Amino acid sequence: MNTIADELTSHRFFAGLDAAHLEVLTGCARNVVIAKGASIIREGAHADAFWAVRSGRIALGVTAPGRGMLTIDTLHADDVLGWAWLFPPYRWHFDADALDEVHAVTFDAVCLRGKCAADPALGFDLAQRVAAILGDRLNAARMRLLDLYGSPQPG
Amino acid sequence: MTPVSHRVVGRRVETADVVTLQLEATDGSRLRYAAGQFNMLYAYAVGEVAISISANPLGGGPIAHTVRNVGSVSRALCGLQIGDTLGLRGPFGSDWGLDSAAGGDLVIVAGGIGLAPLRSVITQVIAERDRFGTVEIVIGTRTPEELAFKAEVESWRARSDLSVHVTVDRATPGWRGTVGVVTTVLPRVHCDPAAIALVCGPEVMMRFTALALMERGMPASRIRVSMERNMQCAIAQCGHCQLGSVFVCADGPVFTWERLEPLLAVRQL
Ligand code: FES
């Protein structure tokens, strides 16, 4: 059976993480199974965790009254859900629902922030990884602003 | 080359502004073509426009063109009904070079109406499935409603020998699929550096896709893209389609990214 450390080692977000840091992180982690259709986070709620997705899909979006959730992004295996746990005021910006049964490793944010404060090298490493994700999402959002599929040659 | 009269023998509305026309020559002749080539379609009394062939070259049925209504000629073509006629010159240009890709894996990436010329490839690959390794198909559209060939895409998804990913920029209520631009899907597809990638869509989408494929280790020489340009003569005479030293109508429309990238990098010609 795979340990949490094994699962994290094979997850893209943690690729190349120092073994000692991995050991520290597993102290804040546990495996979870999220039922299909379940709400995982809600906009405005306290950001007290983050998830390394192992399998299944998660819809990230905003809920509009009477219209249900409008999905703005879909997360898959090897993605992570949640970065607001790292920056004050620690509030979620979006809703997230499980589109399938989701298997993930979840981390307690208070525990993680404590470890990061105690070990600045770990904190810097994690912050860099989260920043890389934010960069990817910003680039993806900018591409969507370009309306990539929208302007064929007139004729 | 004089246009040959063709009759519309089938018409399917794909989306709000996209129509697929099935055509047969009124003189009974049959056009031989390869996946990736295009024809000049002439809407009588309106004008002529270059449109990729979207049918399976091995299919033996009518030739198919999928037209998006973006101007006066394409609007006239989209308005044609079964029994109407139009002029057709072609086929022109280079093709996807499927024979040279045989034996290896394929990564096919379509953006918007770029799925039309790739449908020609996908249907041929399905007909000759044993000739290829893994086949990954990534399709990006603005919204679920703008996905062309919906029923066919569903039938491709149902096949165990194809891996099909559809992603939209903007979900509409009820959409349970993936949301995000095509490039965000590429890290999850099987992408061997020895595979051949076939990419078609608007220029910016192809540029970002080629970069994302290269990040996955694919050399530019193995990435093939199909360029769209305003064509007039289609026989390398008028210069309308010229891009640096190449004529898209004759040297293309399919190029390797290795050849095309330096030409697109020139900001003004
Ligand atoms: S369309 Fe005339 S040169 Fe290509």
Short mmCIF file of C-alpha atoms and ligand atoms in Angstrom, two decimals:
data_model
loop_
_atom_site.label_atom_id
_atom_site.label_comp_id
_atom_site.label_asym_id
_atom_site.label_seq_id
_atom_site.Cartn_x
_atom_site.Cartn_y
_atom_site.Cartn_z
CA MET A 1 0.00 0.00 0.00
CA ASN A 2 1.25 3.48 -0.87
CA THR A 3 2.10 5.79 1.99
CA ILE A 4 1.17 9.48 1.83
CA ALA A 5 4.86 10.22 1.19
CA ASP A 6 4.78 7.88 -1.86
CA GLU A 7 1.67 9.56 -3.17
CA LEU A 8 3.17 13.02 -2.75
CA THR A 9 6.43 12.01 -4.41
CA SER A 10 4.55 10.95 -7.54
CA HIS A 11 2.38 14.10 -7.59
CA ARG A 12 3.47 16.80 -10.06
CA PHE A 13 3.13 19.61 -7.50
CA PHE A 14 5.68 18.00 -5.19
CA ALA A 15 8.10 16.78 -7.88
CA GLY A 16 11.70 17.12 -6.71
CA LEU A 17 10.78 18.16 -3.17
CA ASP A 18 13.54 17.63 -0.63
CA ALA A 19 12.99 14.34 1.28
CA ALA A 20 13.23 16.03 4.66
CA HIS A 21 10.61 18.61 3.63
CA LEU A 22 8.36 15.85 2.33
CA GLU A 23 8.59 14.15 5.70
CA VAL A 24 7.55 17.38 7.46
CA LEU A 25 4.61 17.91 5.08
CA THR A 26 3.21 14.42 5.59
CA GLY A 27 2.71 15.38 9.24
CA CYS A 28 -0.02 17.79 8.10
CA ALA A 29 -1.53 15.49 5.45
CA ARG A 30 -4.16 12.80 5.19
CA ASN A 31 -5.87 10.89 2.39
CA VAL A 32 -9.45 11.78 1.58
CA VAL A 33 -12.15 10.50 -0.74
CA ILE A 34 -14.68 13.16 -1.79
CA ALA A 35 -18.02 11.96 -3.09
CA LYS A 36 -19.10 12.92 -6.60
CA GLY A 37 -21.13 16.13 -6.46
CA ALA A 38 -19.89 17.12 -3.00
CA SER A 39 -19.03 20.72 -2.26
CA ILE A 40 -15.34 21.02 -1.30
CA ILE A 41 -14.90 24.73 -0.69
CA ARG A 42 -17.20 27.74 -0.69
CA GLU A 43 -16.38 31.31 -1.71
CA GLY A 44 -15.70 33.51 1.30
CA ALA A 45 -15.21 30.63 3.75
CA HIS A 46 -12.04 30.27 5.79
CA ALA A 47 -9.22 28.73 3.71
CA ASP A 48 -8.10 26.07 6.14
CA ALA A 49 -6.79 23.38 3.79
CA PHE A 50 -5.47 22.53 0.38
CA TRP A 51 -5.73 19.40 -1.74
CA ALA A 52 -3.34 17.52 -4.00
CA VAL A 53 -5.68 15.75 -6.44
CA ARG A 54 -4.77 12.10 -7.14
CA SER A 55 -7.77 11.18 -9.28
CA GLY A 56 -11.15 12.59 -10.30
CA ARG A 57 -12.13 16.05 -11.50
CA ILE A 58 -13.04 19.18 -9.58
CA ALA A 59 -15.02 22.12 -10.97
CA LEU A 60 -13.92 25.55 -9.79
CA GLY A 61 -16.42 28.34 -10.22
CA VAL A 62 -18.83 30.89 -8.92
CA THR A 63 -22.40 30.26 -7.93
CA ALA A 64 -24.94 32.68 -9.29
CA PRO A 65 -28.39 32.77 -7.72
CA GLY A 66 -30.79 30.70 -9.80
CA ARG A 67 -28.10 29.63 -12.29
CA GLY A 68 -26.13 27.10 -10.27
CA MET A 69 -22.36 27.00 -10.50
CA LEU A 70 -20.65 28.63 -13.48
CA THR A 71 -17.44 26.68 -13.93
CA ILE A 72 -14.35 28.73 -14.69
CA ASP A 73 -11.74 26.00 -14.47
CA THR A 74 -11.50 22.25 -14.11
CA LEU A 75 -8.86 20.54 -12.00
CA HIS A 76 -7.63 16.99 -12.64
CA ALA A 77 -5.20 14.44 -11.24
CA ASP A 78 -1.83 16.07 -10.53
CA ASP A 79 -3.42 19.50 -9.97
CA VAL A 80 -3.79 21.18 -6.60
CA LEU A 81 -6.89 22.89 -5.25
CA GLY A 82 -6.46 26.01 -3.17
CA TRP A 83 -3.81 28.64 -2.69
CA ALA A 84 -5.70 31.11 -0.47
CA TRP A 85 -4.55 29.16 2.60
CA LEU A 86 -1.07 30.65 2.10
CA PHE A 87 -1.95 34.35 2.02
CA PRO A 88 -3.96 36.48 4.48
CA PRO A 89 -6.89 36.88 4.90
CA TYR A 90 -7.12 33.10 4.19
CA ARG A 91 -10.51 33.21 2.45
CA TRP A 92 -11.56 31.15 -0.59
CA HIS A 93 -12.19 33.14 -3.76
CA PHE A 94 -14.29 30.50 -5.54
CA ASP A 95 -16.49 27.47 -5.02
CA ALA A 96 -15.23 23.98 -5.80
CA ASP A 97 -17.37 20.87 -6.36
CA ALA A 98 -16.32 17.30 -7.10
CA LEU A 99 -17.37 16.34 -10.64
CA ASP A 100 -16.36 12.70 -10.01
CA GLU A 101 -15.40 10.78 -6.91
CA VAL A 102 -12.15 12.54 -6.04
CA HIS A 103 -9.17 10.93 -4.32
CA ALA A 104 -6.81 13.49 -2.86
CA VAL A 105 -4.28 14.19 -0.18
CA THR A 106 -5.47 17.10 1.94
CA PHE A 107 -3.31 19.33 4.10
CA ASP A 108 -4.29 21.21 7.25
CA ALA A 109 -3.44 24.84 6.51
CA VAL A 110 -2.75 25.92 10.10
CA CYS A 111 -0.35 23.00 10.49
CA LEU A 112 1.33 23.81 7.15
CA ARG A 113 1.72 27.51 7.90
CA GLY A 114 3.26 26.59 11.26
CA LYS A 115 5.80 24.30 9.56
CA CYS A 116 6.59 26.98 6.98
CA ALA A 117 7.16 29.58 9.71
CA ALA A 118 9.44 27.20 11.58
CA ASP A 119 11.43 26.26 8.47
CA PRO A 120 11.80 29.20 6.06
CA ALA A 121 13.48 26.99 3.42
CA LEU A 122 10.36 24.79 3.34
CA GLY A 123 8.17 27.89 3.31
CA PHE A 124 10.09 29.37 0.38
CA ASP A 125 9.94 26.11 -1.56
CA LEU A 126 6.17 25.78 -1.06
CA ALA A 127 5.60 29.46 -1.89
CA GLN A 128 7.55 29.02 -5.14
CA ARG A 129 5.46 26.01 -6.10
CA VAL A 130 2.21 27.85 -5.36
CA ALA A 131 3.51 30.89 -7.28
CA ALA A 132 4.22 28.68 -10.31
CA ILE A 133 0.60 27.45 -10.21
CA LEU A 134 -0.67 31.01 -9.95
CA GLY A 135 1.54 31.95 -12.92
CA ASP A 136 0.12 29.09 -15.00
CA ARG A 137 -3.44 30.07 -14.12
CA LEU A 138 -2.76 33.73 -14.90
CA ASN A 139 -1.34 32.76 -18.31
CA ALA A 140 -4.34 30.53 -19.00
CA ALA A 141 -6.72 33.35 -18.01
CA ARG A 142 -4.86 35.78 -20.30
CA MET A 143 -5.12 33.33 -23.18
CA ARG A 144 -8.84 33.14 -22.62
CA LEU A 145 -9.00 36.93 -22.77
CA LEU A 146 -7.39 36.68 -26.21
CA ASP A 147 -10.42 34.67 -27.32
CA LEU A 148 -8.15 32.12 -29.02
CA TYR A 149 -10.75 30.46 -31.21
CA GLY A 150 -12.72 33.49 -32.18
CA SER A 151 -11.29 35.35 -35.14
CA PRO A 152 -10.93 33.50 -38.41
CA GLN A 153 -10.01 35.39 -41.59
CA PRO A 154 -13.11 37.05 -43.01
CA GLY A 155 -14.16 35.72 -46.39
CA MET B 1 -8.22 26.38 -63.46
CA THR B 2 -11.94 26.87 -64.13
CA PRO B 3 -14.40 26.11 -61.33
CA VAL B 4 -16.30 22.84 -61.74
CA SER B 5 -19.97 23.02 -60.94
CA HIS B 6 -20.92 21.07 -57.81
CA ARG B 7 -24.31 20.39 -56.32
CA VAL B 8 -25.12 20.45 -52.60
CA VAL B 9 -26.27 16.90 -51.79
CA GLY B 10 -26.15 17.21 -48.02
CA ARG B 11 -26.28 20.08 -45.55
CA ARG B 12 -25.83 19.97 -41.79
CA VAL B 13 -25.99 22.91 -39.41
CA GLU B 14 -23.11 22.37 -36.97
CA THR B 15 -23.48 25.47 -34.78
CA ALA B 16 -25.17 28.86 -34.98
CA ASP B 17 -22.69 30.03 -37.64
CA VAL B 18 -21.13 26.85 -39.04
CA VAL B 19 -22.56 24.63 -41.77
CA THR B 20 -21.17 21.47 -43.40
CA LEU B 21 -21.96 21.09 -47.10
CA GLN B 22 -21.64 17.80 -48.94
CA LEU B 23 -20.92 18.29 -52.61
CA GLU B 24 -20.93 16.22 -55.78
CA ALA B 25 -19.76 17.36 -59.21
CA THR B 26 -22.67 17.91 -61.58
CA ASP B 27 -20.65 16.19 -64.37
CA GLY B 28 -20.24 13.08 -62.19
CA SER B 29 -16.45 13.48 -61.84
CA ARG B 30 -14.78 12.60 -58.55
CA LEU B 31 -12.17 14.68 -56.80
CA ARG B 32 -9.08 12.96 -55.39
CA TYR B 33 -7.54 14.77 -52.44
CA ALA B 34 -5.51 14.25 -49.29
CA ALA B 35 -6.44 15.25 -45.74
CA GLY B 36 -5.35 18.83 -45.14
CA GLN B 37 -5.85 20.17 -48.67
CA PHE B 38 -8.34 22.89 -49.53
CA ASN B 39 -10.61 23.90 -52.38
CA MET B 40 -11.67 27.32 -53.64
CA LEU B 41 -15.46 27.46 -53.33
CA TYR B 42 -17.23 29.93 -55.58
CA ALA B 43 -20.63 31.24 -54.49
CA TYR B 44 -22.00 32.35 -57.83
CA ALA B 45 -22.27 36.11 -58.19
CA VAL B 46 -20.73 36.68 -54.77
CA GLY B 47 -17.15 35.46 -54.80
CA GLU B 48 -14.65 32.78 -54.00
CA VAL B 49 -13.08 31.65 -50.75
CA ALA B 50 -10.59 28.95 -49.67
CA ILE B 51 -12.17 26.26 -47.51
CA SER B 52 -10.46 23.13 -46.15
CA ILE B 53 -11.87 19.76 -47.00
CA SER B 54 -13.45 18.17 -43.93
CA ALA B 55 -14.32 14.72 -45.34
CA ASN B 56 -12.43 11.45 -45.10
CA PRO B 57 -10.32 11.18 -48.30
CA LEU B 58 -10.77 7.40 -48.24
CA GLY B 59 -14.52 7.63 -47.65
CA GLY B 60 -15.56 7.57 -51.28
CA GLY B 61 -18.67 9.69 -50.58
CA PRO B 62 -19.36 13.30 -51.45
CA ILE B 63 -16.69 15.85 -50.68
CA ALA B 64 -17.43 17.84 -47.52
CA HIS B 65 -16.61 21.42 -46.58
CA THR B 66 -17.36 22.99 -43.24
CA VAL B 67 -17.91 26.72 -43.56
CA ARG B 68 -18.08 29.37 -40.87
CA ASN B 69 -20.10 32.44 -41.67
CA VAL B 70 -17.56 35.26 -41.29
CA GLY B 71 -18.04 37.33 -44.45
CA SER B 72 -20.08 37.83 -47.59
CA VAL B 73 -18.86 34.74 -49.48
CA SER B 74 -18.98 32.35 -46.53
CA ARG B 75 -22.44 33.73 -45.66
CA ALA B 76 -23.63 32.92 -49.17
CA LEU B 77 -22.12 29.42 -48.93
CA CYS B 78 -23.72 28.81 -45.54
CA GLY B 79 -27.06 29.82 -47.05
CA LEU B 80 -26.92 27.18 -49.83
CA GLN B 81 -29.54 24.46 -49.62
CA ILE B 82 -29.67 20.91 -50.95
CA GLY B 83 -29.92 21.04 -54.74
CA ASP B 84 -28.15 24.42 -55.04
CA THR B 85 -24.93 24.61 -57.03
CA LEU B 86 -21.59 26.31 -56.56
CA GLY B 87 -18.23 26.36 -58.34
CA LEU B 88 -15.24 24.44 -56.99
CA ARG B 89 -11.56 24.67 -57.93
CA GLY B 90 -9.04 22.33 -56.37
CA PRO B 91 -7.72 20.54 -54.52
CA PHE B 92 -4.80 22.79 -53.60
CA GLY B 93 -1.88 22.86 -51.21
CA SER B 94 0.06 20.51 -49.01
CA ASP B 95 -1.59 17.87 -46.83
CA TRP B 96 -1.10 16.60 -43.27
CA GLY B 97 1.36 13.93 -44.49
CA LEU B 98 -0.35 11.10 -42.67
CA ASP B 99 1.71 8.46 -44.47
CA SER B 100 4.90 9.78 -42.94
CA ALA B 101 3.26 9.63 -39.50
CA ALA B 102 2.23 5.98 -39.84
CA GLY B 103 3.66 3.65 -37.20
CA GLY B 104 3.92 6.39 -34.58
CA ASP B 105 1.72 8.20 -32.09
CA LEU B 106 -0.44 11.17 -33.05
CA VAL B 107 -1.40 14.22 -31.03
CA ILE B 108 -4.19 16.15 -32.76
CA VAL B 109 -5.08 19.59 -31.39
CA ALA B 110 -8.01 21.57 -32.79
CA GLY B 111 -9.20 25.04 -31.85
CA GLY B 112 -12.66 26.22 -32.90
CA ILE B 113 -13.38 25.75 -36.60
CA GLY B 114 -9.85 24.29 -36.90
CA LEU B 115 -11.51 20.97 -36.16
CA ALA B 116 -12.84 20.91 -39.76
CA PRO B 117 -9.56 20.15 -41.58
CA LEU B 118 -8.61 17.82 -38.74
CA ARG B 119 -11.88 15.92 -39.05
CA SER B 120 -10.55 14.83 -42.42
CA VAL B 121 -7.50 13.35 -40.65
CA ILE B 122 -9.38 11.88 -37.71
CA THR B 123 -11.86 10.05 -39.93
CA GLN B 124 -8.99 8.70 -42.05
CA VAL B 125 -7.07 7.60 -38.94
CA ILE B 126 -10.18 5.79 -37.67
CA ALA B 127 -10.53 4.06 -41.04
CA GLU B 128 -6.89 2.95 -40.86
CA ARG B 129 -6.56 2.71 -37.10
CA ASP B 130 -3.99 -0.12 -37.13
CA ARG B 131 -1.43 2.07 -38.91
CA PHE B 132 -0.96 4.38 -35.91
CA GLY B 133 0.06 4.14 -32.27
CA THR B 134 -1.78 6.07 -29.59
CA VAL B 135 -4.04 8.85 -30.84
CA GLU B 136 -4.75 11.82 -28.58
CA ILE B 137 -7.32 14.36 -29.74
CA VAL B 138 -7.66 17.69 -27.93
CA ILE B 139 -10.49 20.00 -28.98
CA GLY B 140 -10.96 23.51 -27.64
CA THR B 141 -13.94 25.77 -28.29
CA ARG B 142 -15.28 28.98 -26.81
CA THR B 143 -18.47 27.42 -25.44
CA PRO B 144 -20.10 23.97 -25.54
CA GLU B 145 -22.59 25.31 -28.11
CA GLU B 146 -19.77 26.20 -30.51
CA LEU B 147 -18.43 22.66 -30.73
CA ALA B 148 -18.84 21.45 -34.34
CA PHE B 149 -19.46 17.79 -35.28
CA LYS B 150 -20.99 17.12 -31.84
CA ALA B 151 -22.40 13.67 -32.62
CA GLU B 152 -19.15 12.57 -34.25
CA VAL B 153 -17.04 13.86 -31.38
CA GLU B 154 -19.25 11.82 -29.05
CA SER B 155 -18.69 8.73 -31.19
CA TRP B 156 -14.91 9.33 -31.11
CA ARG B 157 -15.05 9.64 -27.32
CA ALA B 158 -16.85 6.33 -27.09
CA ARG B 159 -13.97 4.53 -28.83
CA SER B 160 -11.40 2.84 -26.62
CA ASP B 161 -8.65 3.32 -29.24
CA LEU B 162 -8.83 7.13 -29.17
CA SER B 163 -8.29 9.48 -26.28
CA VAL B 164 -10.49 12.53 -26.77
CA HIS B 165 -10.41 15.67 -24.61
CA VAL B 166 -12.89 18.48 -25.13
CA THR B 167 -12.39 21.74 -23.28
CA VAL B 168 -14.29 25.02 -23.42
CA ASP B 169 -13.27 28.56 -22.52
CA ARG B 170 -16.64 29.40 -21.04
CA ALA B 171 -18.94 26.82 -19.54
CA THR B 172 -22.65 27.26 -19.86
CA PRO B 173 -25.06 25.87 -17.26
CA GLY B 174 -25.17 22.09 -17.49
CA TRP B 175 -21.65 21.64 -18.93
CA ARG B 176 -19.92 18.90 -16.93
CA GLY B 177 -16.77 18.70 -19.03
CA THR B 178 -13.43 20.44 -18.80
CA VAL B 179 -13.08 24.24 -18.70
CA GLY B 180 -9.79 25.85 -19.74
CA VAL B 181 -7.79 26.64 -22.88
CA VAL B 182 -6.36 23.74 -24.94
CA THR B 183 -2.84 24.35 -23.69
CA THR B 184 -3.89 23.51 -20.13
CA VAL B 185 -4.98 20.05 -21.31
CA LEU B 186 -1.69 19.22 -23.03
CA PRO B 187 0.26 18.37 -19.84
CA ARG B 188 -2.21 15.52 -19.28
CA VAL B 189 -2.11 13.90 -22.73
CA HIS B 190 0.20 11.11 -23.77
CA CYS B 191 2.82 13.00 -25.74
CA ASP B 192 5.90 11.10 -26.82
CA PRO B 193 8.63 13.32 -28.33
CA ALA B 194 8.65 10.94 -31.30
CA ALA B 195 4.93 11.50 -31.96
CA ILE B 196 3.65 13.76 -34.73
CA ALA B 197 1.41 16.64 -33.67
CA LEU B 198 -1.21 18.07 -36.03
CA VAL B 199 -2.54 21.44 -34.95
CA CYS B 200 -5.21 23.64 -36.49
CA GLY B 201 -6.97 26.73 -35.25
CA PRO B 202 -6.48 30.48 -35.23
CA GLU B 203 -2.84 31.58 -35.43
CA VAL B 204 -2.46 32.62 -31.78
CA MET B 205 -3.92 29.34 -30.56
CA MET B 206 -1.49 27.38 -32.78
CA ARG B 207 1.45 29.39 -31.50
CA PHE B 208 0.64 28.72 -27.84
CA THR B 209 -0.10 25.07 -28.62
CA ALA B 210 3.22 24.59 -30.42
CA LEU B 211 5.05 26.15 -27.46
CA ALA B 212 3.20 23.88 -25.02
CA LEU B 213 4.02 20.81 -27.13
CA MET B 214 7.68 21.80 -27.23
CA GLU B 215 7.58 22.12 -23.44
CA ARG B 216 6.50 18.48 -23.47
CA GLY B 217 9.68 17.67 -25.42
CA MET B 218 8.34 17.58 -28.98
CA PRO B 219 10.72 19.03 -31.57
CA ALA B 220 9.35 21.79 -33.81
CA SER B 221 10.02 19.56 -36.82
CA ARG B 222 7.37 17.07 -35.59
CA ILE B 223 4.66 19.69 -35.06
CA ARG B 224 2.55 20.36 -38.16
CA VAL B 225 0.18 23.29 -38.33
CA SER B 226 -2.34 24.40 -40.95
CA MET B 227 -2.32 28.09 -41.81
CA GLU B 228 -5.30 30.15 -42.77
CA ARG B 229 -4.75 33.05 -45.17
CA ASN B 230 -6.87 34.98 -47.60
CA MET B 231 -6.38 33.20 -50.91
CA GLN B 232 -7.26 34.43 -54.37
CA CYS B 233 -5.49 32.51 -57.12
CA ALA B 234 -4.49 29.47 -54.99
CA ILE B 235 -1.69 28.73 -57.48
CA ALA B 236 1.18 30.90 -56.19
CA GLN B 237 0.53 33.72 -58.68
CA CYS B 238 -1.20 36.64 -57.01
CA GLY B 239 0.80 36.95 -53.77
CA HIS B 240 -2.28 37.41 -51.58
CA CYS B 241 -1.36 34.55 -49.28
CA GLN B 242 2.35 35.30 -49.15
CA LEU B 243 4.09 34.96 -45.81
CA GLY B 244 7.73 35.99 -46.14
CA SER B 245 9.15 33.80 -48.86
CA VAL B 246 6.37 31.22 -48.86
CA PHE B 247 3.01 31.01 -50.56
CA VAL B 248 0.53 29.53 -48.11
CA CYS B 249 -1.65 28.31 -51.00
CA ALA B 250 1.08 26.25 -52.63
CA ASP B 251 3.80 25.64 -50.01
CA GLY B 252 1.11 25.18 -47.34
CA PRO B 253 -1.42 25.32 -45.84
CA VAL B 254 0.28 22.59 -43.77
CA PHE B 255 3.76 23.50 -42.53
CA THR B 256 6.04 22.19 -39.84
CA TRP B 257 6.31 24.57 -36.91
CA GLU B 258 10.06 24.57 -37.54
CA ARG B 259 9.44 26.23 -40.90
CA LEU B 260 6.56 28.47 -39.90
CA GLU B 261 7.74 29.90 -36.61
CA PRO B 262 10.45 32.20 -38.05
CA LEU B 263 7.92 33.50 -40.60
CA LEU B 264 5.34 34.32 -37.95
CA ALA B 265 7.98 35.95 -35.78
CA VAL B 266 8.27 38.72 -38.40
CA ARG B 267 5.86 41.30 -37.06
CA GLN B 268 5.40 43.25 -40.27
CA LEU B 269 5.82 42.05 -43.83
S1 FES C 1 -3.48 32.84 -53.26
FE1 FES C 1 -2.44 33.78 -54.87
S2 FES C 1 -0.39 33.41 -54.39
FE2 FES C 1 -1.45 32.23 -52.95
#
